[in-house]
Amino acid sequence: PKRGLSTTRPGTLLKHQVAFKTFADWTETVPGFVEVDLVAHCGWTGAGPFLYTLTLVDVATGWVSCAGLRDKRAQTVLAALRKLQEGLPFKIRGLDSDSGSEFLNTSLLDYCTDQHITFTRGRPYRKNDGCFVEQKNWAVVRRLVGYQRLEATALAALERVHDLARDYVNFLHPVRKLTEKVRRGARITRRYDTAQTPYRRLVASGVLSKTTTRQLARRSTGLDPLHLKLELESAQRTLADRAVRPVIVHPLRSDSL
């Protein structure tokens, strides 16, 4: 499959203060333990300013929330994370990121401390440690946004796609969850549960208040799947129109002079 360019740079601050969490450590069944990551919309080159998407996924339920970013400065990432948290129907209990400097900084550590959020990180260059968010980077962000280059003028269009996708993915798109992986020699057998939407998994968890449960139920019943799908496709086309196309320069042939 096609892959985007990586723009992650290892963070050096606080690397001894934020504990590692590997893919094998994820056993959470309670909503609120999330993985976060950035997707770079740089297209064919990592040069110059371009947009990012901050992806947040709840490990227990698969609830996904994304936000468009103008850059990946620490304050920009923190502001986007605050915005996403305000829209979540559950409290963030733990946050896990990669070791990039956009996450591994005093601003995010102080925020997590103030909010009583356990902050952990994956090992450098071990993408499988963030396997839940990495999967959503592909299944949600890349499938909806693609690999095109997006710059500042496309920010509003990118946000529109994410806003519509949030309802579509969380309320209308059931997914299976891996429950067991058994190795027999060289063969690995995977077992999955019955496909459910993140919304259904969240309600079944029993952590929501009655008020929040009613609010989500009203949100769910008020959605028109066909209308939402058409809106999302329209937003994708608008975003594609805002994308930057590469300038192709053909070599000058001497016989054309």
XYZ file of C-alpha atoms in Angstrom:
257
model
C 0.000 0.000 0.000
C 1.071 3.559 -0.604
C 2.735 5.272 2.348
C 3.066 8.949 3.220
C 6.346 10.574 4.136
C 7.353 10.424 7.800
C 7.952 13.785 9.481
C 8.433 12.505 13.039
C 11.541 13.733 14.850
C 12.558 12.122 18.144
C 11.898 14.268 21.203
C 14.835 14.669 23.562
C 13.079 16.538 26.370
C 11.547 14.457 29.171
C 12.385 11.136 27.543
C 13.242 9.725 30.962
C 10.039 11.062 32.554
C 7.535 9.486 30.165
C 7.361 5.698 30.450
C 7.352 3.325 27.492
C 4.235 1.359 26.589
C 4.568 -1.395 23.994
C 1.858 -2.996 21.858
C 1.811 -5.973 24.241
C 0.949 -3.754 27.225
C -2.493 -2.739 25.938
C -5.055 -4.677 27.994
C -7.478 -1.819 28.676
C -11.179 -2.649 28.480
C -12.358 0.648 29.996
C -12.869 3.621 27.642
C -10.529 6.554 28.106
C -7.120 5.100 27.297
C -6.217 6.644 23.955
C -3.432 6.639 21.397
C -2.586 9.786 19.438
C -0.485 10.408 16.351
C 0.086 12.932 13.579
C -0.453 12.334 9.872
C 1.516 14.648 7.566
C -0.299 15.933 4.488
C 2.922 16.854 2.721
C 2.291 15.043 -0.552
C 5.396 14.402 -2.585
C 7.796 16.529 -0.488
C 8.397 17.243 3.176
C 9.647 20.752 2.391
C 7.772 23.923 3.253
C 4.654 24.403 5.407
C 1.833 21.878 5.083
C -1.102 20.607 7.138
C -1.312 17.715 9.578
C -4.077 15.607 11.080
C -4.070 14.750 14.769
C -5.624 11.288 15.142
C -6.994 10.102 18.495
C -8.373 6.584 19.008
C -9.795 4.983 22.134
C -8.268 1.530 22.563
C -11.267 -0.123 24.230
C -14.030 1.072 21.891
C -12.294 2.188 18.690
C -13.823 5.679 19.003
C -11.946 7.945 16.581
C -11.632 11.718 16.576
C -9.423 13.773 14.248
C -8.458 17.425 13.917
C -6.665 19.392 11.220
C -3.498 21.272 12.225
C -1.706 24.158 10.547
C 1.665 22.925 11.857
C 3.031 20.515 14.446
C 4.359 22.912 17.047
C 3.792 21.764 20.622
C 1.215 24.476 21.336
C -0.693 23.735 18.131
C -0.867 20.036 18.953
C -1.943 20.730 22.539
C -4.680 23.140 21.425
C -6.028 20.515 19.007
C -5.912 17.841 21.704
C -7.870 20.085 24.073
C -10.479 20.626 21.362
C -10.792 16.902 20.713
C -11.077 16.146 24.421
C -13.937 18.623 24.792
C -15.881 16.726 22.137
C -15.297 13.244 23.559
C -18.171 11.540 25.390
C -15.716 10.069 27.905
C -12.828 11.291 30.029
C -9.272 10.641 28.869
C -7.590 8.470 31.504
C -4.383 7.627 29.687
C -2.656 9.042 26.610
C -0.020 7.235 24.568
C 2.005 8.809 21.750
C 5.165 8.173 19.788
C 8.457 9.730 20.869
C 8.269 12.712 18.506
C 8.989 16.169 19.897
C 5.470 17.322 18.981
C 4.223 15.117 21.843
C 7.234 14.642 24.087
C 7.408 18.156 25.555
C 6.697 19.996 28.796
C 3.435 21.498 27.515
C 1.766 18.121 26.987
C 3.306 16.596 30.116
C 2.046 19.494 32.254
C -1.389 19.213 30.672
C -1.594 15.489 31.379
C -0.439 16.060 34.955
C -3.071 18.768 35.528
C -5.809 16.578 34.010
C -4.673 13.446 35.907
C -3.956 11.668 32.627
C -1.339 8.911 32.541
C 1.116 9.860 29.771
C 3.100 7.071 28.080
C 5.002 6.717 24.823
C 5.993 4.077 22.328
C 9.575 3.113 21.670
C 11.332 5.186 18.983
C 10.873 3.787 15.461
C 8.551 0.995 16.707
C 5.281 1.843 14.964
C 3.656 -1.343 16.235
C 3.683 0.132 19.747
C 1.003 2.509 18.474
C -0.795 -0.122 16.417
C -4.318 1.111 17.202
C -3.781 4.679 16.030
C -1.563 3.586 13.143
C -4.404 1.414 11.857
C -6.830 4.351 12.017
C -4.303 6.620 10.308
C -4.675 4.353 7.299
C -8.293 3.168 7.616
C -9.760 6.612 8.357
C -7.377 9.476 7.554
C -5.591 8.160 4.466
C -8.704 6.543 3.026
C -10.708 9.765 3.378
C -8.020 12.398 2.809
C -5.499 10.503 0.705
C -1.853 11.382 0.147
C -2.326 14.784 -1.482
C -0.409 17.863 -0.369
C -2.491 20.227 1.753
C -1.412 23.729 2.739
C -2.981 26.519 4.811
C -5.804 27.334 2.381
C -7.137 23.771 2.750
C -7.437 23.804 6.558
C -11.177 24.562 6.729
C -11.922 21.890 4.107
C -9.814 19.348 6.015
C -11.658 20.141 9.240
C -14.989 19.696 7.472
C -14.011 16.189 6.351
C -12.955 15.278 9.892
C -16.157 16.662 11.433
C -18.357 14.588 9.125
C -16.158 11.498 9.396
C -16.415 11.582 13.190
C -20.141 10.802 13.090
C -19.863 8.393 10.164
C -17.065 6.306 11.697
C -18.253 6.283 15.314
C -22.005 5.878 14.847
C -22.471 4.121 11.511
C -19.405 2.001 10.773
C -19.230 -1.297 12.713
C -15.820 -2.928 13.060
C -14.581 -6.199 14.499
C -12.144 -6.228 17.391
C -9.316 -8.726 17.767
C -9.981 -10.882 20.837
C -7.341 -13.581 20.532
C -4.216 -14.378 18.566
C -2.880 -17.931 18.733
C 0.398 -19.071 17.185
C 0.774 -22.687 16.129
C 4.211 -23.069 14.647
C 4.488 -20.665 11.739
C 0.728 -20.176 11.541
C -1.131 -17.438 13.431
C -4.879 -17.727 14.026
C -6.778 -14.538 14.837
C -10.221 -14.474 16.404
C -12.524 -11.467 16.350
C -15.714 -10.492 18.128
C -18.974 -9.467 16.464
C -18.659 -6.199 14.560
C -20.052 -3.202 16.443
C -19.859 0.552 16.055
C -17.656 2.454 18.531
C -20.872 4.068 19.794
C -22.381 0.682 20.683
C -19.165 -0.453 22.363
C -19.058 2.767 24.377
C -22.653 2.394 25.589
C -22.060 -1.276 26.455
C -19.016 -0.352 28.571
C -21.281 1.070 31.274
C -19.052 4.071 32.030
C -21.367 6.731 30.599
C -23.737 8.805 32.678
C -27.448 8.629 31.889
C -27.292 12.153 30.491
C -24.420 11.351 28.124
C -26.101 8.101 27.076
C -29.282 9.978 26.163
C -27.313 12.641 24.275
C -25.492 10.025 22.215
C -28.733 8.147 21.543
C -30.337 11.323 20.201
C -27.263 11.959 18.087
C -27.350 8.436 16.692
C -31.060 8.381 15.839
C -30.827 11.830 14.260
C -28.259 10.748 11.679
C -29.322 10.037 8.104
C -26.702 7.560 6.795
C -27.242 8.327 3.116
C -27.278 12.096 3.608
C -24.146 11.945 5.783
C -22.346 9.797 3.196
C -23.202 12.272 0.426
C -22.072 15.198 2.587
C -18.789 13.458 3.319
C -18.151 12.713 -0.348
C -18.883 16.348 -1.216
C -16.452 17.500 1.484
C -13.803 15.156 0.077
C -14.211 16.682 -3.381
C -13.918 20.190 -1.958
C -10.749 19.189 -0.133
C -9.294 17.672 -3.305
C -9.917 20.982 -5.081
C -7.852 22.736 -2.380
C -4.913 20.345 -2.700
C -1.618 21.559 -4.147
C -0.649 19.909 -7.408
C 3.032 19.273 -8.134
C 4.531 21.447 -10.847
C 6.010 19.187 -13.509
C 8.947 20.682 -15.402
C 9.875 18.832 -18.582
C 13.552 18.845 -19.621
C 14.265 21.235 -22.467
C 15.241 19.389 -25.633
C 17.846 20.995 -27.842
C 15.920 20.076 -30.986
C 12.928 22.094 -29.754
C 14.807 25.421 -29.815
